[in-house]
Short mmCIF file of C-alpha atoms and ligand atoms in Angstrom, two decimals:
data_model
loop_
_atom_site.label_atom_id
_atom_site.label_comp_id
_atom_site.label_asym_id
_atom_site.label_seq_id
_atom_site.Cartn_x
_atom_site.Cartn_y
_atom_site.Cartn_z
CA MET A 1 -48.78 159.84 306.10
CA LYS A 2 -52.36 158.90 306.77
CA LYS A 3 -54.95 161.22 306.98
CA GLU A 4 -56.15 161.84 310.60
CA VAL A 5 -59.46 161.15 311.49
CA LEU A 6 -61.40 163.16 313.56
CA ALA A 7 -62.77 161.90 316.80
CA ALA A 8 -66.05 163.76 315.89
CA GLU A 9 -66.19 161.70 312.65
CA THR A 10 -68.08 158.58 314.47
CA GLY A 11 -69.40 155.72 312.52
CA HIS A 12 -65.77 154.76 311.56
CA ASN A 13 -64.51 151.48 312.28
CA GLU A 14 -61.00 152.99 312.40
CA ILE A 15 -59.69 156.22 313.74
CA VAL A 16 -56.17 157.66 312.96
CA ILE A 17 -54.58 160.01 315.69
CA LYS A 18 -50.81 160.78 315.02
CA ASP A 19 -50.62 158.37 312.58
CA TYR A 20 -51.54 155.65 315.18
CA THR A 21 -54.65 153.60 313.97
CA PHE A 22 -57.21 152.46 316.16
CA GLU A 23 -60.29 149.78 315.59
CA LYS A 24 -63.34 149.62 316.88
CA PHE A 25 -63.45 147.63 320.16
CA ILE A 26 -66.39 147.96 322.31
CA VAL A 27 -69.48 149.35 320.99
CA LYS A 28 -71.66 151.74 322.71
CA SER A 29 -74.72 149.04 323.16
CA GLU A 30 -72.48 147.07 325.17
CA ILE A 31 -70.76 149.97 327.15
CA ASP A 32 -74.57 150.70 328.13
CA SER A 33 -75.16 147.10 329.58
CA ILE A 34 -72.01 147.13 331.58
CA VAL A 35 -72.61 150.28 333.07
CA HIS A 36 -76.28 149.27 333.95
CA SER A 37 -75.30 145.79 335.34
CA LEU A 38 -72.68 147.52 337.62
CA ALA A 39 -75.09 150.33 338.71
CA ARG A 40 -77.64 147.74 339.72
CA ARG A 41 -74.87 145.59 342.28
CA ILE A 42 -74.14 148.99 343.75
CA ASN A 43 -77.85 150.01 344.25
CA ILE A 44 -77.94 146.69 345.82
CA ASP A 45 -74.90 146.63 347.85
CA TYR A 46 -75.09 150.18 349.26
CA GLN A 47 -78.69 150.09 350.16
CA GLY A 48 -79.12 152.04 353.54
CA LYS A 49 -75.88 153.62 353.06
CA TYR A 50 -74.81 157.19 351.68
CA PRO A 51 -71.92 156.57 349.75
CA LEU A 52 -69.51 159.38 348.44
CA PHE A 53 -68.65 158.73 344.77
CA LEU A 54 -65.14 159.85 344.07
CA ILE A 55 -64.41 160.49 340.20
CA VAL A 56 -61.09 160.34 338.65
CA LEU A 57 -60.73 162.93 336.22
CA LYS A 58 -60.41 163.35 333.33
CA GLY A 59 -60.76 159.73 331.89
CA SER A 60 -63.77 158.77 334.10
CA ILE A 61 -66.08 161.64 333.08
CA PHE A 62 -68.13 159.66 330.80
CA PHE A 63 -68.32 156.65 332.73
CA ALA A 64 -69.20 158.49 335.94
CA VAL A 65 -72.07 160.65 334.42
CA ASP A 66 -73.44 157.53 332.87
CA ILE A 67 -73.46 155.23 336.15
CA LEU A 68 -74.66 157.90 338.40
CA ARG A 69 -77.40 158.61 336.56
CA GLU A 70 -78.73 154.96 337.15
CA ILE A 71 -77.65 155.25 341.02
CA THR A 72 -80.87 155.37 343.00
CA ILE A 73 -79.66 155.79 346.60
CA ASP A 74 -78.59 159.04 348.22
CA CYS A 75 -75.16 159.89 347.66
CA GLU A 76 -72.35 162.55 347.27
CA ILE A 77 -69.74 163.10 344.43
CA GLU A 78 -66.56 164.58 344.63
CA THR A 79 -63.60 164.80 341.94
CA VAL A 80 -59.95 164.21 341.96
CA THR A 81 -57.73 165.05 339.26
CA ALA A 82 -54.88 162.29 338.67
CA LYS A 83 -52.15 162.67 335.84
CA SER A 84 -49.53 160.04 335.04
CA TYR A 85 -49.43 159.37 331.41
CA GLY A 86 -48.58 162.63 329.68
CA ASP A 87 -48.62 161.97 325.99
CA GLU A 88 -47.26 158.49 326.32
CA MET A 89 -48.81 155.14 326.05
CA VAL A 90 -47.35 153.52 329.19
CA SER A 91 -48.08 154.87 332.62
CA SER A 92 -45.16 157.30 334.02
CA GLY A 93 -45.41 155.64 337.30
CA ASN A 94 -45.53 159.35 338.52
CA VAL A 95 -48.82 159.93 339.80
CA LEU A 96 -49.92 163.53 340.44
CA LEU A 97 -53.15 163.92 342.15
CA SER A 98 -55.29 166.94 342.95
CA LEU A 99 -57.68 166.42 345.89
CA SER A 100 -59.59 169.19 347.07
CA ASN A 101 -60.20 169.40 350.85
CA VAL A 102 -63.22 167.04 350.96
CA LYS A 103 -64.01 165.50 354.52
CA PHE A 104 -63.69 161.71 354.08
CA SER A 105 -64.09 160.86 357.87
CA GLY A 106 -66.70 158.31 358.08
CA LYS A 107 -67.66 157.93 354.44
CA ASP A 108 -68.15 154.98 352.50
CA ILE A 109 -66.03 155.92 349.70
CA ILE A 110 -66.52 154.40 345.96
CA ILE A 111 -63.67 155.50 343.73
CA ILE A 112 -64.87 155.88 339.92
CA GLU A 113 -61.97 154.67 337.68
CA ASP A 114 -62.20 154.51 333.79
CA ILE A 115 -59.36 151.95 333.39
CA ILE A 116 -56.86 150.05 335.60
CA ASP A 117 -53.46 149.43 334.01
CA SER A 118 -50.51 149.49 336.26
CA GLY A 119 -52.66 150.18 339.20
CA LEU A 120 -50.30 152.59 340.29
CA THR A 121 -52.73 155.73 339.94
CA LEU A 122 -55.16 154.00 342.27
CA HIS A 123 -52.67 152.52 344.57
CA SER A 124 -51.55 156.22 345.32
CA LEU A 125 -54.92 157.48 345.56
CA ILE A 126 -56.01 154.64 347.98
CA ASN A 127 -52.77 155.38 349.96
CA ARG A 128 -53.51 159.16 350.35
CA LEU A 129 -57.42 158.26 351.39
CA LYS A 130 -56.38 155.82 353.84
CA HIS A 131 -55.68 158.25 356.67
CA SER A 132 -58.77 160.25 355.81
CA GLY A 133 -60.68 158.61 358.58
CA ALA A 134 -62.90 156.90 355.60
CA LYS A 135 -65.22 154.42 356.76
CA SER A 136 -64.69 152.13 353.79
CA ILE A 137 -62.82 152.51 350.51
CA GLU A 138 -63.82 150.40 347.30
CA THR A 139 -63.34 151.08 343.24
CA ILE A 140 -65.67 150.57 340.58
CA ALA A 141 -63.35 150.49 337.42
CA PHE A 142 -64.87 150.41 333.99
CA LEU A 143 -62.27 148.50 332.36
CA MET A 144 -59.19 146.65 333.78
CA LYS A 145 -56.12 145.50 331.81
CA THR A 146 -55.50 141.81 332.47
CA GLY A 147 -51.62 140.88 333.70
CA GLN A 148 -50.39 144.56 333.80
CA GLN A 149 -50.85 145.63 337.50
CA LYS A 150 -47.61 146.19 339.35
CA THR A 151 -49.21 146.66 342.55
CA ASN A 152 -51.72 144.92 344.73
CA VAL A 153 -55.18 146.62 343.82
CA ASP A 154 -58.24 145.05 344.99
CA ILE A 155 -61.11 146.33 342.71
CA LYS A 156 -64.63 145.42 344.13
CA TYR A 157 -66.47 146.07 340.75
CA VAL A 158 -64.95 145.52 337.34
CA GLY A 159 -66.94 146.36 334.24
CA LYS A 160 -64.89 144.39 331.74
CA ASN A 161 -61.52 142.64 331.44
CA ILE A 162 -59.55 143.39 328.72
CA PRO A 163 -56.14 142.35 327.19
CA PRO A 164 -53.42 144.98 327.51
CA ASP A 165 -53.88 146.87 324.56
CA PHE A 166 -54.09 150.83 324.47
CA VAL A 167 -57.57 152.18 324.31
CA ILE A 168 -59.45 155.46 323.73
CA GLY A 169 -62.89 156.48 323.50
CA TYR A 170 -65.67 156.68 326.05
CA GLY A 171 -63.36 159.21 328.35
CA LEU A 172 -60.00 157.74 327.55
CA ASP A 173 -57.50 159.59 325.49
CA TYR A 174 -54.27 159.27 323.30
CA ALA A 175 -52.54 162.85 323.84
CA GLU A 176 -55.85 164.27 324.97
CA LYS A 177 -57.44 163.24 321.59
CA GLY A 178 -60.35 160.55 321.32
CA ARG A 179 -62.10 161.06 324.72
CA ASN A 180 -65.52 162.07 323.00
CA LEU A 181 -65.74 159.19 321.08
CA PRO A 182 -68.70 157.20 322.08
CA ASP A 183 -67.32 153.93 321.18
CA ILE A 184 -64.07 152.40 322.64
CA TYR A 185 -60.97 151.78 320.16
CA LYS A 186 -58.07 149.84 320.71
CA LEU A 187 -54.75 150.18 319.11
CA LYS A 188 -54.01 148.24 315.86
CA SER A 189 -51.01 149.62 314.20
CA VAL A 190 -47.99 152.24 314.77
CA PRO A 191 -46.32 154.37 312.57
CA ASP A 192 -43.71 152.85 310.29
P1 LIG B 201 -52.50 152.95 335.77
O1 LIG B 201 -52.16 154.08 337.01
O2 LIG B 201 -51.15 152.44 335.00
O3 LIG B 201 -53.42 151.75 336.11
O4 LIG B 201 -53.11 153.91 334.75
C1 LIG B 201 -54.41 154.28 335.04
C2 LIG B 201 -54.80 155.77 334.15
O5 LIG B 201 -54.05 155.91 333.19
C3 LIG B 201 -56.14 155.56 333.83
O6 LIG B 201 -57.21 156.11 334.73
C4 LIG B 201 -56.43 155.99 332.54
O7 LIG B 201 -56.49 157.50 332.94
C5 LIG B 201 -54.98 156.05 331.96
N1 LIG B 201 -54.93 154.84 330.96
C6 LIG B 201 -54.42 153.58 331.15
N2 LIG B 201 -54.71 152.92 330.38
C7 LIG B 201 -55.10 153.49 329.19
C8 LIG B 201 -55.27 153.57 328.05
O8 LIG B 201 -55.04 152.33 327.25
N3 LIG B 201 -55.96 154.57 327.54
C9 LIG B 201 -55.97 155.78 327.68
N4 LIG B 201 -55.61 156.07 329.20
C10 LIG B 201 -55.10 154.71 329.88
MG1 LIG B 202 -57.71 157.67 334.70
#
């Protein structure tokens, strides 16, 4: 059995959680430059508008905070909790959404997602919002796994396209661990 490496022990090139080994994949400096260029695009595209950013919890917390600090236009912020993974590495497809009683009518909504895998979470959320009277609904996703989508999702702002590996860090978890890692790690090996 490998020693579990705590997420807090940063600086490691490898992290071990429940005998699964993850290797460093996207370093913080690259994360920062992706966030910066996405924020610039939104500041330009939404000039003169008053968008409502809808943060999909919990995974998007870190990304949302970073990007919203760089948004210079007036805006509103709301949150929605989405749960579909449990402790598995594949989406169950069973998406639980808890959306408070927010008035979306007439609003330009920008959904903030951490990562798009099957696309089912985003699809359920957009379906819920479709009847809310929103003026427009767009999505910004920090990461998108190529070739994994099981549904047609149109994502206007994608930070980075990645291969379909399981990743942790920068808000993303494996069984609730690893969210606080400043860098992103991808799965390298599974237990024997
Ligand atoms: P989807 O519904 O399959 O697109 O998955 C969307 C949600 O599952 C994301 O918002 C994440 O919270 C989570 N997720 C997808 N891929 C990963 C991953 O590689 N690591 C950690 N969480 C993930
Ligand atoms: Mg998420």
